[in-house]
Short mmCIF file of C-alpha atoms and ligand atoms in Angstrom, two decimals:
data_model
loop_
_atom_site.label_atom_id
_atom_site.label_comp_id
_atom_site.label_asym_id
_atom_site.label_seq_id
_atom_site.Cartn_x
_atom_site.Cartn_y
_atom_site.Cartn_z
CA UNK O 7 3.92 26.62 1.63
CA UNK O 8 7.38 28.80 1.44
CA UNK O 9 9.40 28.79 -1.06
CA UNK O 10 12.10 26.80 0.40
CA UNK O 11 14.10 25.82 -2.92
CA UNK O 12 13.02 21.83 -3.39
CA UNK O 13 16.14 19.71 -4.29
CA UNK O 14 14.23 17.04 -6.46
CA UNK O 15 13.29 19.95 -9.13
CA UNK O 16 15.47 21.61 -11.47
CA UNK O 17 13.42 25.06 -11.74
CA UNK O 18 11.40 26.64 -8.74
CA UNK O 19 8.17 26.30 -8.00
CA UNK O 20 6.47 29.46 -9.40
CA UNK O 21 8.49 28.88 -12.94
CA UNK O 22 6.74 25.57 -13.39
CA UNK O 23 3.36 26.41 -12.44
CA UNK O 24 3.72 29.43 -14.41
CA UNK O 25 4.16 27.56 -17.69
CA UNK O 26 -0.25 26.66 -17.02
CA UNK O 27 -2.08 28.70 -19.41
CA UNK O 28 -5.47 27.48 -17.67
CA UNK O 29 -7.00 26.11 -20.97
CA UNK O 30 -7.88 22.80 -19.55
CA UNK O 31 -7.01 20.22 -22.57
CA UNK O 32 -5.64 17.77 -19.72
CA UNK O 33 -8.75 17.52 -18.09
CA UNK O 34 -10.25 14.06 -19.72
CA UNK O 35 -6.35 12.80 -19.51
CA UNK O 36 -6.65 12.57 -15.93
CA UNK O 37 -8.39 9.26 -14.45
CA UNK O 38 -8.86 10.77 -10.74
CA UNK O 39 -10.91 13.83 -12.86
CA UNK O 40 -12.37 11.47 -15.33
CA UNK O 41 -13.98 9.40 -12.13
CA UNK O 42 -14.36 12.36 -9.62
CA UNK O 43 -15.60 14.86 -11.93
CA UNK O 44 -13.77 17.55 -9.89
CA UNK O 45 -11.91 20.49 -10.86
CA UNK O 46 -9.87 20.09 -7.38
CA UNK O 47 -8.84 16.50 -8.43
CA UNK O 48 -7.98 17.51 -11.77
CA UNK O 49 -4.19 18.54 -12.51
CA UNK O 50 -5.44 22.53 -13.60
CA UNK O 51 -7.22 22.36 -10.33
CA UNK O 52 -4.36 20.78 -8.59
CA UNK O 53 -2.01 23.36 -10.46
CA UNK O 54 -4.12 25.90 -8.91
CA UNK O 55 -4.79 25.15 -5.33
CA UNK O 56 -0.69 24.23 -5.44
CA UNK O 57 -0.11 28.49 -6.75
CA UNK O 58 -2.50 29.70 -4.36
CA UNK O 59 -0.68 27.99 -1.21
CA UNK O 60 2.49 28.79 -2.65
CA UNK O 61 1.42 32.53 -2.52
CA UNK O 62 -0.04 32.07 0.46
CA UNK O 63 -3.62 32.50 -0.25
CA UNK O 64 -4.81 29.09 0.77
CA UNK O 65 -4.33 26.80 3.67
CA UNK O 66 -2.32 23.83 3.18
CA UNK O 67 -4.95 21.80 5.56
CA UNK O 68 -6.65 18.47 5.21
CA UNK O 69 -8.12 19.49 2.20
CA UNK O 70 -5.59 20.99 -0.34
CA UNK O 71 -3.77 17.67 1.08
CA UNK O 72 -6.71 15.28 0.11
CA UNK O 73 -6.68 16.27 -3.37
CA UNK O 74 -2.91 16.21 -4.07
CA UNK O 75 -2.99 12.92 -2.07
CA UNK O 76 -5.55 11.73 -5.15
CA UNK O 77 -3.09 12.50 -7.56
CA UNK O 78 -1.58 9.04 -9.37
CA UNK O 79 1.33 11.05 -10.55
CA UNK O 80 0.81 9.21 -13.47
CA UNK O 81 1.42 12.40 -15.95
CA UNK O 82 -0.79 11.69 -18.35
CA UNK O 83 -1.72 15.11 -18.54
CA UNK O 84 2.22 16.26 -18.95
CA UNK O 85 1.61 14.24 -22.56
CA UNK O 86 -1.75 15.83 -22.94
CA UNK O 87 -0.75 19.41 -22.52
CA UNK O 88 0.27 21.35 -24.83
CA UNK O 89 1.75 23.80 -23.08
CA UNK O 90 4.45 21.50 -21.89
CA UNK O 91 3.91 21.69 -18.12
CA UNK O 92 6.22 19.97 -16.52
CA UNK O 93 3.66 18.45 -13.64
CA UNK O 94 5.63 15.60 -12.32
CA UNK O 95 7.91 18.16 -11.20
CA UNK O 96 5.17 20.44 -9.73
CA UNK O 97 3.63 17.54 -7.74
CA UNK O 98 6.56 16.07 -6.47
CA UNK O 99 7.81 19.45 -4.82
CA UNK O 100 4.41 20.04 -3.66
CA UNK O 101 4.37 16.86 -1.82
CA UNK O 102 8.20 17.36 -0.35
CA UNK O 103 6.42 20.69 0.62
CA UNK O 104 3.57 18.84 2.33
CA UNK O 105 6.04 16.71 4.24
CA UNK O 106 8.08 18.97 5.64
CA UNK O 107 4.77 21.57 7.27
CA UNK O 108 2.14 19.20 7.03
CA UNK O 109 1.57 16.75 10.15
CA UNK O 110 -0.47 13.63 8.94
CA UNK O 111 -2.33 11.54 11.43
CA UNK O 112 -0.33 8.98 13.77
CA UNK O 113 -1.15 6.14 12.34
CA UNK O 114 -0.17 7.57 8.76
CA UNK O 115 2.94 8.95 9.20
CA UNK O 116 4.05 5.52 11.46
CA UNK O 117 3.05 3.89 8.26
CA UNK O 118 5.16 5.68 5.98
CA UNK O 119 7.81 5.70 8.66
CA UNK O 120 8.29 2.13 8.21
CA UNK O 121 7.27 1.09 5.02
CA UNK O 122 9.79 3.64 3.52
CA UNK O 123 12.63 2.60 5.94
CA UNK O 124 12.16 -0.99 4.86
CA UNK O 125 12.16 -0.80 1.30
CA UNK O 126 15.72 1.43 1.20
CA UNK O 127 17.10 -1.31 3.23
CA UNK O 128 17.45 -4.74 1.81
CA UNK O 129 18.15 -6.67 4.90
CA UNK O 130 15.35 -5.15 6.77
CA UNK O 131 13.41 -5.91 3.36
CA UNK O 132 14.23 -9.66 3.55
CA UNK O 133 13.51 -10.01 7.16
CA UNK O 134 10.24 -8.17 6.51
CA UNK O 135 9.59 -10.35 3.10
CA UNK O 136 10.44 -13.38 5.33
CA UNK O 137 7.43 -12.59 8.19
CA UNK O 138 5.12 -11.46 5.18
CA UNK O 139 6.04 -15.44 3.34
CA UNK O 140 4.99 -17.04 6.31
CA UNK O 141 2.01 -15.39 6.81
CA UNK O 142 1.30 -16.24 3.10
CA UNK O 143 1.97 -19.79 3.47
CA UNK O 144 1.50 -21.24 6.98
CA UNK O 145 -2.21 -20.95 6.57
CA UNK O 146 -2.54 -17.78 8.56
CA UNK O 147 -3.63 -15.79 5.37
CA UNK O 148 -5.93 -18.33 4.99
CA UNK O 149 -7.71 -18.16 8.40
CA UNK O 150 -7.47 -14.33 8.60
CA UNK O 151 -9.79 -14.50 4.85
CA UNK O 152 -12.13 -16.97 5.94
CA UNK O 153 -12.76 -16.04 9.54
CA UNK O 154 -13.69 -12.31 8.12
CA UNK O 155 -10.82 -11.04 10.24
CA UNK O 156 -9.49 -8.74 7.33
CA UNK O 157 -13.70 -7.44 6.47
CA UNK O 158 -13.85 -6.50 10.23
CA UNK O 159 -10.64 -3.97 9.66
CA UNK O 160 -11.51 -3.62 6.39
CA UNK O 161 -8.05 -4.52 5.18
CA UNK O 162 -9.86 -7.24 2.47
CA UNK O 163 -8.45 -5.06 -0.16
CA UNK O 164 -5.58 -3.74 0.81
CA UNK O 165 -4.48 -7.60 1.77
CA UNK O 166 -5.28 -8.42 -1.47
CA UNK O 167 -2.85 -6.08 -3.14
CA UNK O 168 -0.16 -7.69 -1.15
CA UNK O 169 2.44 -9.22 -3.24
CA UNK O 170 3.20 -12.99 -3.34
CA UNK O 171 6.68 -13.64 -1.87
CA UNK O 172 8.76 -15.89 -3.51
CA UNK O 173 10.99 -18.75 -2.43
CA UNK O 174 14.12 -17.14 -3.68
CA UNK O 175 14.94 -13.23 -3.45
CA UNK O 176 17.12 -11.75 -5.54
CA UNK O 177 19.40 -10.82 -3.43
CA UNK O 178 21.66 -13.78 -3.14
CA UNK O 179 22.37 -12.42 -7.39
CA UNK O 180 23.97 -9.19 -6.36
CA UNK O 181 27.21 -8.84 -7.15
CA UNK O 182 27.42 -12.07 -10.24
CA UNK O 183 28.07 -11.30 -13.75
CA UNK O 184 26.28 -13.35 -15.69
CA UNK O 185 27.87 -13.32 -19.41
CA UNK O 186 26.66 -12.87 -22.86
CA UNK O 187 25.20 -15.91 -25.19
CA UNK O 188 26.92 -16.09 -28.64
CA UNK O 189 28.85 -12.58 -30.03
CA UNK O 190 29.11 -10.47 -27.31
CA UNK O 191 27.33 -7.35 -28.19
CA UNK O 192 26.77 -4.99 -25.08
CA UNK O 193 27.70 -4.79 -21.19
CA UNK O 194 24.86 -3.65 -19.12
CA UNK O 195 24.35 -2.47 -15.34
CA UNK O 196 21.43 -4.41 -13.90
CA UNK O 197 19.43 -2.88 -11.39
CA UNK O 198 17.41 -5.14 -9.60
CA UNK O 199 14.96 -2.73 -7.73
CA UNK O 200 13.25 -3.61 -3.98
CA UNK O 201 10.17 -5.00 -4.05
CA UNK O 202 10.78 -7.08 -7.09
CA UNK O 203 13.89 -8.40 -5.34
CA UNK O 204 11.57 -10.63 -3.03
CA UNK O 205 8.43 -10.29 -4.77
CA UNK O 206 9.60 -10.36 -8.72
CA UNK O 207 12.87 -12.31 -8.36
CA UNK O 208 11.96 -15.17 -11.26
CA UNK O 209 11.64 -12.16 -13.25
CA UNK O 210 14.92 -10.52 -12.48
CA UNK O 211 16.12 -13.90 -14.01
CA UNK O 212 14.21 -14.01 -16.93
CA UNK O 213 15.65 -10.42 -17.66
CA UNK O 214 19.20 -11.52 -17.40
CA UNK O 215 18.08 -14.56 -19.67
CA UNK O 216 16.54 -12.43 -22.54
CA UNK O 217 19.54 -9.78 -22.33
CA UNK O 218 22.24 -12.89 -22.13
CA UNK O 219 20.37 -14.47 -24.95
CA UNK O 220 20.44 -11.18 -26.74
CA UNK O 221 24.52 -11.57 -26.56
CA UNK O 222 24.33 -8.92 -23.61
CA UNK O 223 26.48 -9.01 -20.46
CA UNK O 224 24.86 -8.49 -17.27
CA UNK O 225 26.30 -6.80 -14.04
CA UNK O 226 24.07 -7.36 -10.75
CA UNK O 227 26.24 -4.36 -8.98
CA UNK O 228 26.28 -5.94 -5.34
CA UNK O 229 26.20 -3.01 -3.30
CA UNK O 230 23.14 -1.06 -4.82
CA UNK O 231 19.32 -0.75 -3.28
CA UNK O 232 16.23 0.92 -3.74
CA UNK O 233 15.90 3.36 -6.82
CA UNK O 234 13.96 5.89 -4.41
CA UNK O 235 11.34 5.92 -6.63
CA UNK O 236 8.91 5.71 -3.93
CA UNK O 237 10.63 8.18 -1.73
CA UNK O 238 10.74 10.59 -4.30
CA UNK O 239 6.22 10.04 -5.17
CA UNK O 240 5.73 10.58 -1.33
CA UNK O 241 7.93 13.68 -0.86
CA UNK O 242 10.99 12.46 0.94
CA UNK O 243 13.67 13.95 -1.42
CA UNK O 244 16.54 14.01 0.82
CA UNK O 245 16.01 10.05 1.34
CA UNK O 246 15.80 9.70 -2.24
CA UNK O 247 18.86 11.67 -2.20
CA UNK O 248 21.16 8.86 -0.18
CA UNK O 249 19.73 6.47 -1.98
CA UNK O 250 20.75 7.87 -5.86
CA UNK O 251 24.22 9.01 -4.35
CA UNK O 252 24.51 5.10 -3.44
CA UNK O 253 23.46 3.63 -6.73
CA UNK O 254 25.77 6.08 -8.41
CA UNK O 255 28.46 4.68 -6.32
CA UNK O 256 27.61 1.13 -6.54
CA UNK O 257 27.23 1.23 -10.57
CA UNK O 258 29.87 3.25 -11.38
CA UNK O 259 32.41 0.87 -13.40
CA UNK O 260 33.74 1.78 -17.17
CA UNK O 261 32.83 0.06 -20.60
CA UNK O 262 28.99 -0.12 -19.65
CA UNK O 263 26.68 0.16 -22.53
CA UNK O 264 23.58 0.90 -20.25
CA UNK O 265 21.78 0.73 -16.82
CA UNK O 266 19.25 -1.47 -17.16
CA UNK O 267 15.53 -1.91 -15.31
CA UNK O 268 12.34 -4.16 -16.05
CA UNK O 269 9.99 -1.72 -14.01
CA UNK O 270 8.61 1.59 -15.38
CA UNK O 271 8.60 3.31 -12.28
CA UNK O 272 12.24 2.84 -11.14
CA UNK O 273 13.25 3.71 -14.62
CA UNK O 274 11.61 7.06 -14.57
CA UNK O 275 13.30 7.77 -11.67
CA UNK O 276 16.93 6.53 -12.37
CA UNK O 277 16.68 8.53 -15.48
CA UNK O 278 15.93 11.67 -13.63
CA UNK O 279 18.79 11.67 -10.77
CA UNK O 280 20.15 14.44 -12.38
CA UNK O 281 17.07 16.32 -11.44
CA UNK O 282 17.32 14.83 -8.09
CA UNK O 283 20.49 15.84 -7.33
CA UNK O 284 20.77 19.42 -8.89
CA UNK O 285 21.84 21.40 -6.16
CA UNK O 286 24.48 18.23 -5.18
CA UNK O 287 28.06 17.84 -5.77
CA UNK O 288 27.07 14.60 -7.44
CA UNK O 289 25.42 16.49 -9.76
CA UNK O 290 27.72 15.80 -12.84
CA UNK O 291 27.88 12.16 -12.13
CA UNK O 292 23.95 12.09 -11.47
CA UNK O 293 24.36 13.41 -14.67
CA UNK O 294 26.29 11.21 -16.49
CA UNK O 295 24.27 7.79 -14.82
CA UNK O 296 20.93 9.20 -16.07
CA UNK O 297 21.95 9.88 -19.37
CA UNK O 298 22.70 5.68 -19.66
CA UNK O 299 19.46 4.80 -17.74
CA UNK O 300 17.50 2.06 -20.59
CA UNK O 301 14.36 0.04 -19.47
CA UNK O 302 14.64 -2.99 -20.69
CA UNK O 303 12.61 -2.86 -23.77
CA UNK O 304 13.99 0.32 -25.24
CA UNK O 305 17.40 -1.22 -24.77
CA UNK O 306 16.66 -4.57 -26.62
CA UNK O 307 14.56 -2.72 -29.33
CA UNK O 308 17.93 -0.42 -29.69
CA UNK O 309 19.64 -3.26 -29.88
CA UNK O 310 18.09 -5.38 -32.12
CA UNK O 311 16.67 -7.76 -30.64
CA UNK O 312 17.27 -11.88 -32.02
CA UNK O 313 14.02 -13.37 -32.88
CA UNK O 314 12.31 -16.11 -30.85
CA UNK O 315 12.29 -20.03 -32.65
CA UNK O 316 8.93 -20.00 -31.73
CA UNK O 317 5.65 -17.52 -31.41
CA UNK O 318 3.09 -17.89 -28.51
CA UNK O 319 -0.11 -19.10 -29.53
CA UNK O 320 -1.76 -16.57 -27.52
CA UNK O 321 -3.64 -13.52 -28.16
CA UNK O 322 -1.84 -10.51 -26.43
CA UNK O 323 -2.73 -7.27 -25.29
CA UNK O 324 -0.89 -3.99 -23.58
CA UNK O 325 -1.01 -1.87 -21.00
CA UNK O 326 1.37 0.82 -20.84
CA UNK O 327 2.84 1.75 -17.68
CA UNK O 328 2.61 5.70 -17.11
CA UNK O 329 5.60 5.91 -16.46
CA UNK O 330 7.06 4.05 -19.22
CA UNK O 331 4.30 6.18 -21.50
CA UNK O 332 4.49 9.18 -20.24
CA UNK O 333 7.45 9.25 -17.79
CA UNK O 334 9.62 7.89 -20.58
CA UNK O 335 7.87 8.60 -23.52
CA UNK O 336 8.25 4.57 -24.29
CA UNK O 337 5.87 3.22 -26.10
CA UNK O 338 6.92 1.67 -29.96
CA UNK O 339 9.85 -0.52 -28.05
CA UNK O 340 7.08 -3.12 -25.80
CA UNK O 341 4.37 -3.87 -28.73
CA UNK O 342 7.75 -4.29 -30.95
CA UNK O 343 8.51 -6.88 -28.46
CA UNK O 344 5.10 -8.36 -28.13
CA UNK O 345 4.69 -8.81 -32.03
CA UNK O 346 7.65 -10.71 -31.71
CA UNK O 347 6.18 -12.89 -29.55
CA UNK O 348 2.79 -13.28 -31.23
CA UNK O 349 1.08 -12.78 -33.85
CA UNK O 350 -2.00 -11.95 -32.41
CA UNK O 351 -1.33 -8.45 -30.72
CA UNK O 352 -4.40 -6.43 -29.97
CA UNK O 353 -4.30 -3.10 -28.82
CA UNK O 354 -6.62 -2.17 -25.97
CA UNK O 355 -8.66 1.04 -25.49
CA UNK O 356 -7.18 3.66 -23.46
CA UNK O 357 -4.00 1.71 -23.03
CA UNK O 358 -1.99 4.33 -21.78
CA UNK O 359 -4.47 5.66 -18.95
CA UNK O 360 -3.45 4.59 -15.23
CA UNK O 361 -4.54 1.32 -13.58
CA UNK O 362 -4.48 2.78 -10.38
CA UNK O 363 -1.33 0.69 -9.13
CA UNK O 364 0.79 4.46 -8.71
CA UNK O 365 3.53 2.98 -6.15
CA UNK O 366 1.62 2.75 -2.73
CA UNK O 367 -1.25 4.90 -4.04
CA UNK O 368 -3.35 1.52 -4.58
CA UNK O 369 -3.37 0.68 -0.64
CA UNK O 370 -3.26 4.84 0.40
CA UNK O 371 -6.16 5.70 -2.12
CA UNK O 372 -7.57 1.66 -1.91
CA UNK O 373 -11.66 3.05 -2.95
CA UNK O 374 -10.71 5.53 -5.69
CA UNK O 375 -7.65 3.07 -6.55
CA UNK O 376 -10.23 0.04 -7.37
CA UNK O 377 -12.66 2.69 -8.84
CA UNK O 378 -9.62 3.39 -11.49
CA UNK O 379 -8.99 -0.50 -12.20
CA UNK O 380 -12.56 -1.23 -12.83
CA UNK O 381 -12.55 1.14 -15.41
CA UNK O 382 -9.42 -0.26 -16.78
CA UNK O 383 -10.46 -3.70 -16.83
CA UNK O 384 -13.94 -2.61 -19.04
CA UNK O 385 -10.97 -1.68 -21.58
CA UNK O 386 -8.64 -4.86 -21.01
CA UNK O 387 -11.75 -7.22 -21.51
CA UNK O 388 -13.26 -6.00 -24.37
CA UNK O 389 -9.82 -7.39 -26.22
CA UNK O 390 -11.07 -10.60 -25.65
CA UNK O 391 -7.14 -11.34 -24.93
CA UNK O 392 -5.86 -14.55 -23.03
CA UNK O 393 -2.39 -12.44 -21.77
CA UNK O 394 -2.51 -8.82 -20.58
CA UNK O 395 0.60 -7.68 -20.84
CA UNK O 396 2.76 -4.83 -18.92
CA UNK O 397 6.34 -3.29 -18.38
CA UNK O 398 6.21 -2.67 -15.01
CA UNK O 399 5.67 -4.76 -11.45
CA UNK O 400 3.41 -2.73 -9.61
CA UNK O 401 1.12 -2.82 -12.61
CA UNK O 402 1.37 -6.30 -12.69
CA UNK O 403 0.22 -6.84 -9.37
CA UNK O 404 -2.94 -4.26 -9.59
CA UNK O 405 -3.53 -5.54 -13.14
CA UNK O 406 -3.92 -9.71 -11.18
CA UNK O 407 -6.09 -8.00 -8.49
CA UNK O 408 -8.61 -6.44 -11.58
CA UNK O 409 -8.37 -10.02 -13.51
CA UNK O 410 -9.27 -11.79 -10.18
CA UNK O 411 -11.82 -9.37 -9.02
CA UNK O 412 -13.25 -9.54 -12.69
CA UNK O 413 -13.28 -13.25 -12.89
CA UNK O 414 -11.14 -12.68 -15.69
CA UNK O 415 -9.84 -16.04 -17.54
CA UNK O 416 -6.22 -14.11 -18.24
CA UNK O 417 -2.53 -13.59 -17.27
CA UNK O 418 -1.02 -10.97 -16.52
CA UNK O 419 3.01 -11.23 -17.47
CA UNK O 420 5.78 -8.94 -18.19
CA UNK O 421 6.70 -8.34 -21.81
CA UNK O 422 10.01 -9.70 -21.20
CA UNK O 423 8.56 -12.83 -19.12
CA UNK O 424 6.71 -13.43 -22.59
CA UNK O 425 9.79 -13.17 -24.28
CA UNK O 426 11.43 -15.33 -22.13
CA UNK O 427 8.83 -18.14 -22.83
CA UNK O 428 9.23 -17.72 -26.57
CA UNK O 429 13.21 -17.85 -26.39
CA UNK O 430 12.78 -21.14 -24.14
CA UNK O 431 10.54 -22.77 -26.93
CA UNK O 432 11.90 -25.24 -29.60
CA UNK O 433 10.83 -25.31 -33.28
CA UNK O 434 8.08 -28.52 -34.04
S1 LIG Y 509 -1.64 21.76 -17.36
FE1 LIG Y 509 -1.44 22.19 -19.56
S2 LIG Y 509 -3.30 21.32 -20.49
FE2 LIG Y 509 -3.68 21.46 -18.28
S3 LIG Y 509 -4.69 23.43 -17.99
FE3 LIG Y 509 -2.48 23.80 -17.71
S4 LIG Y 509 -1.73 24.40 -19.73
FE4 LIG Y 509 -3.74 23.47 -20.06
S1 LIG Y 510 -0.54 13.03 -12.75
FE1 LIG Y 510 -2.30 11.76 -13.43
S2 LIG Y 510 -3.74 11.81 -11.70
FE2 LIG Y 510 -2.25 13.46 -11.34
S3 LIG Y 510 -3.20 15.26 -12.23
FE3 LIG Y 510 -1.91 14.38 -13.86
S4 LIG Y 510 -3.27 13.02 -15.01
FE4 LIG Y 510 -4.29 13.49 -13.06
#
């Protein structure tokens, strides 16, 4: 690796990894080291073989690749270290690093070519979303199940991960305002993120529901896109870049309260444009939008939020999103949410340690990916809970694939979905 200065981190390099004092208290933080066992696939090791490259004493080949590949980028161990290493940032310039000298396999890289493309482009999203629903629905996915079709390319899992495309995106929203229940009390940004657009949209709605009900107005800016959340986990900075510069643009409008998001990941993201863009002109107003960044359920909990009429008779449980945990360092504001939804709240073990869903990492990684969920779901059964709850739709998705796989009799639901439910119910 050179030293090339990265534009998604706000110190070099060799400052960050610097900060590692080697004394390995992250070590049983880390799910790929908890289930490997290896020092490489733990974040010292990682640390390590990322400072040797960088001084040029190792190869960046196949190998140092492999294991940075394995990382979730979940950060876990940035919570578990006490010497605050700031690994996120370490990873994320390692991987720009990796794509800019490192050539992947053909197949790979025309992978990432257009599954990156798509997603930071909503109408090539939809048409994409479209061809996906039909295959869903006309039987095909059917007939490629049964036949074995999928077990002969072993794409069984990987198919199963898919997301189930609904009947109407999102994207026909953009640009309403949707306005406050009751006393108006705040006037929010609403960013309705990529996947979720075609894949999440009756949750987009129940959002604007709970944050109307909550006397909130909601914004659905019309021109922005993709967070670049994704972009920013695989390396590609300077497509993160456009797309941060855009949903500056597109949100920037006085009197708003907040920026709000229902999924982890693109939160963690928004709220670090200002890391994104530090070497930019934009950098004040990447600034400015970062600093008003909420996710959903730190914003209502700010708030206040209005109690439901009604609880759920249901007995929920958690899992915290990394990068709600330890991304955002949100964790009171969700179970505050929950316990107003039930009063049977049950905490599970190891709540805050990676599913495996880590953006694309659950169809890149599928083997180690579905080794991490079957650990997780050990921890979600044991709560003996009828919803498994989450902040984030990735999760959500890997989360369903673990309940099915498990033969599970759960949901799996957004906090604010619940919350949703519980607004829509009338007193007996
Ligand atoms: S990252 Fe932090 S916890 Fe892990 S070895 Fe380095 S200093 Fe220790
Ligand atoms: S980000 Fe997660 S997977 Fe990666 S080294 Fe840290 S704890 Fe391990």
């Amino acid at each position: 690796m050179t030293t090339t200065p990265q534009p998604a981190v706000a110190h070099p390099l060799d400052q960050l990894y610097r900060t590692c004092v080697h004394c390995g208290l992250c070590l049983q933080a880390c799910p790929t080291y908890r289930e490997l066992g290896l020092e490489m696939d733990s974040p010292r090791g990682r640390i390590r073989q990322v400072m040797l490259v960088e001084t040029g004493k190792l190869e960046l080949g196949p190998t140092v690749v492999e294991h940075l590949d394995r990382c979730l980028a979940c950060r876990a161990c940035e919570t578990a270290c006490p010497s605050g290493v700031q690994y996120g940032q370490i990873i994320e310039s390692a991987r720009a690093q990796i794509e800019q000298q490192y050539r992947r396999p053909l197949l790979a890289r025309l992978a990432r070519r257009f599954s990156y493309a798509t997603i930071a482009d909503f109408s090539k999203l939809a048409r994409t979303a479209r061809l996906l629903r039909f295959y869903q629905r006309s039987g095909l996915q059917r007939l490629a199940r049964a036949s074995g079709l999928l077990r002969l390319l072993r794409l069984e899992n990987t198919e199963s991960l898919a997301p189930r495309i609904e009947d109407d995106f999102f994207f026909r929203d953009l640009g309403k305002t949707f306005p406050a229940e009751g006393e108006k009390r705040a006037r929010v940004a609403f960013l309705a993120g990529c996947i979720a657009s075609v894949a999440f949209a009756e949750l987009n709605r129940a959002t604007i529901r709970v944050l109307q009900r909550n006397g909130v107005e909601v914004w659905v800016p019309e021109s922005q896109n993709c967070c670049g959340a994704l972009h920013v986990h695989a390396g590609l900075h300077r497509e993160a870049q456009v797309l941060a510069r855009r949903n500056i643009e597109a949100m920037r409008r006085d009197n708003l309260d907040a920026i709000v998001t229902n999924a982890a990941g693109c939160g963690t993201t928004l709220k670090e444009y200002g890391l994104l863009l530090a070497d930019d002109p934009a950098r004040n107003s990447a600034q400015q939008f970062a600093a008003t960044v909420r996710d959903v359920n730190e914003f209502l909990v700010q708030l206040g939020p209005r109690r439901p009429p009604c609880k759920l008779n249901a007995r929920i449980t958690y899992q915290d999103p990394c990068h709600l945990a330890h991304g955002q360092r949100v964790r009171s504001a969700p179970r505050e949410l929950l316990r107003l939804v039930s009063d049977d709240f049950v905490e599970m073990p190891h709540a805050d340690s990676c599913c495996g869903s880590a953006g694309v990492y659950n169809i890149a990684q599928n083997q180690l990916s579905l080794q991490i969920l079957k650990t997780k779901m050990n921890d979600v059964a044991a709560t003996h809970a009828n919803i498994l709850a989450t902040a984030n739709v990735g999760c959500m998705l890997q989360l369903r694939a673990g309940v099915a796989q498990g033969k599970l009799n759960m949901q799996v639901r957004h906090v604010i979905d619940l919350l949703d439910e519980a607004y829509g119910k009338t007193q007996a």
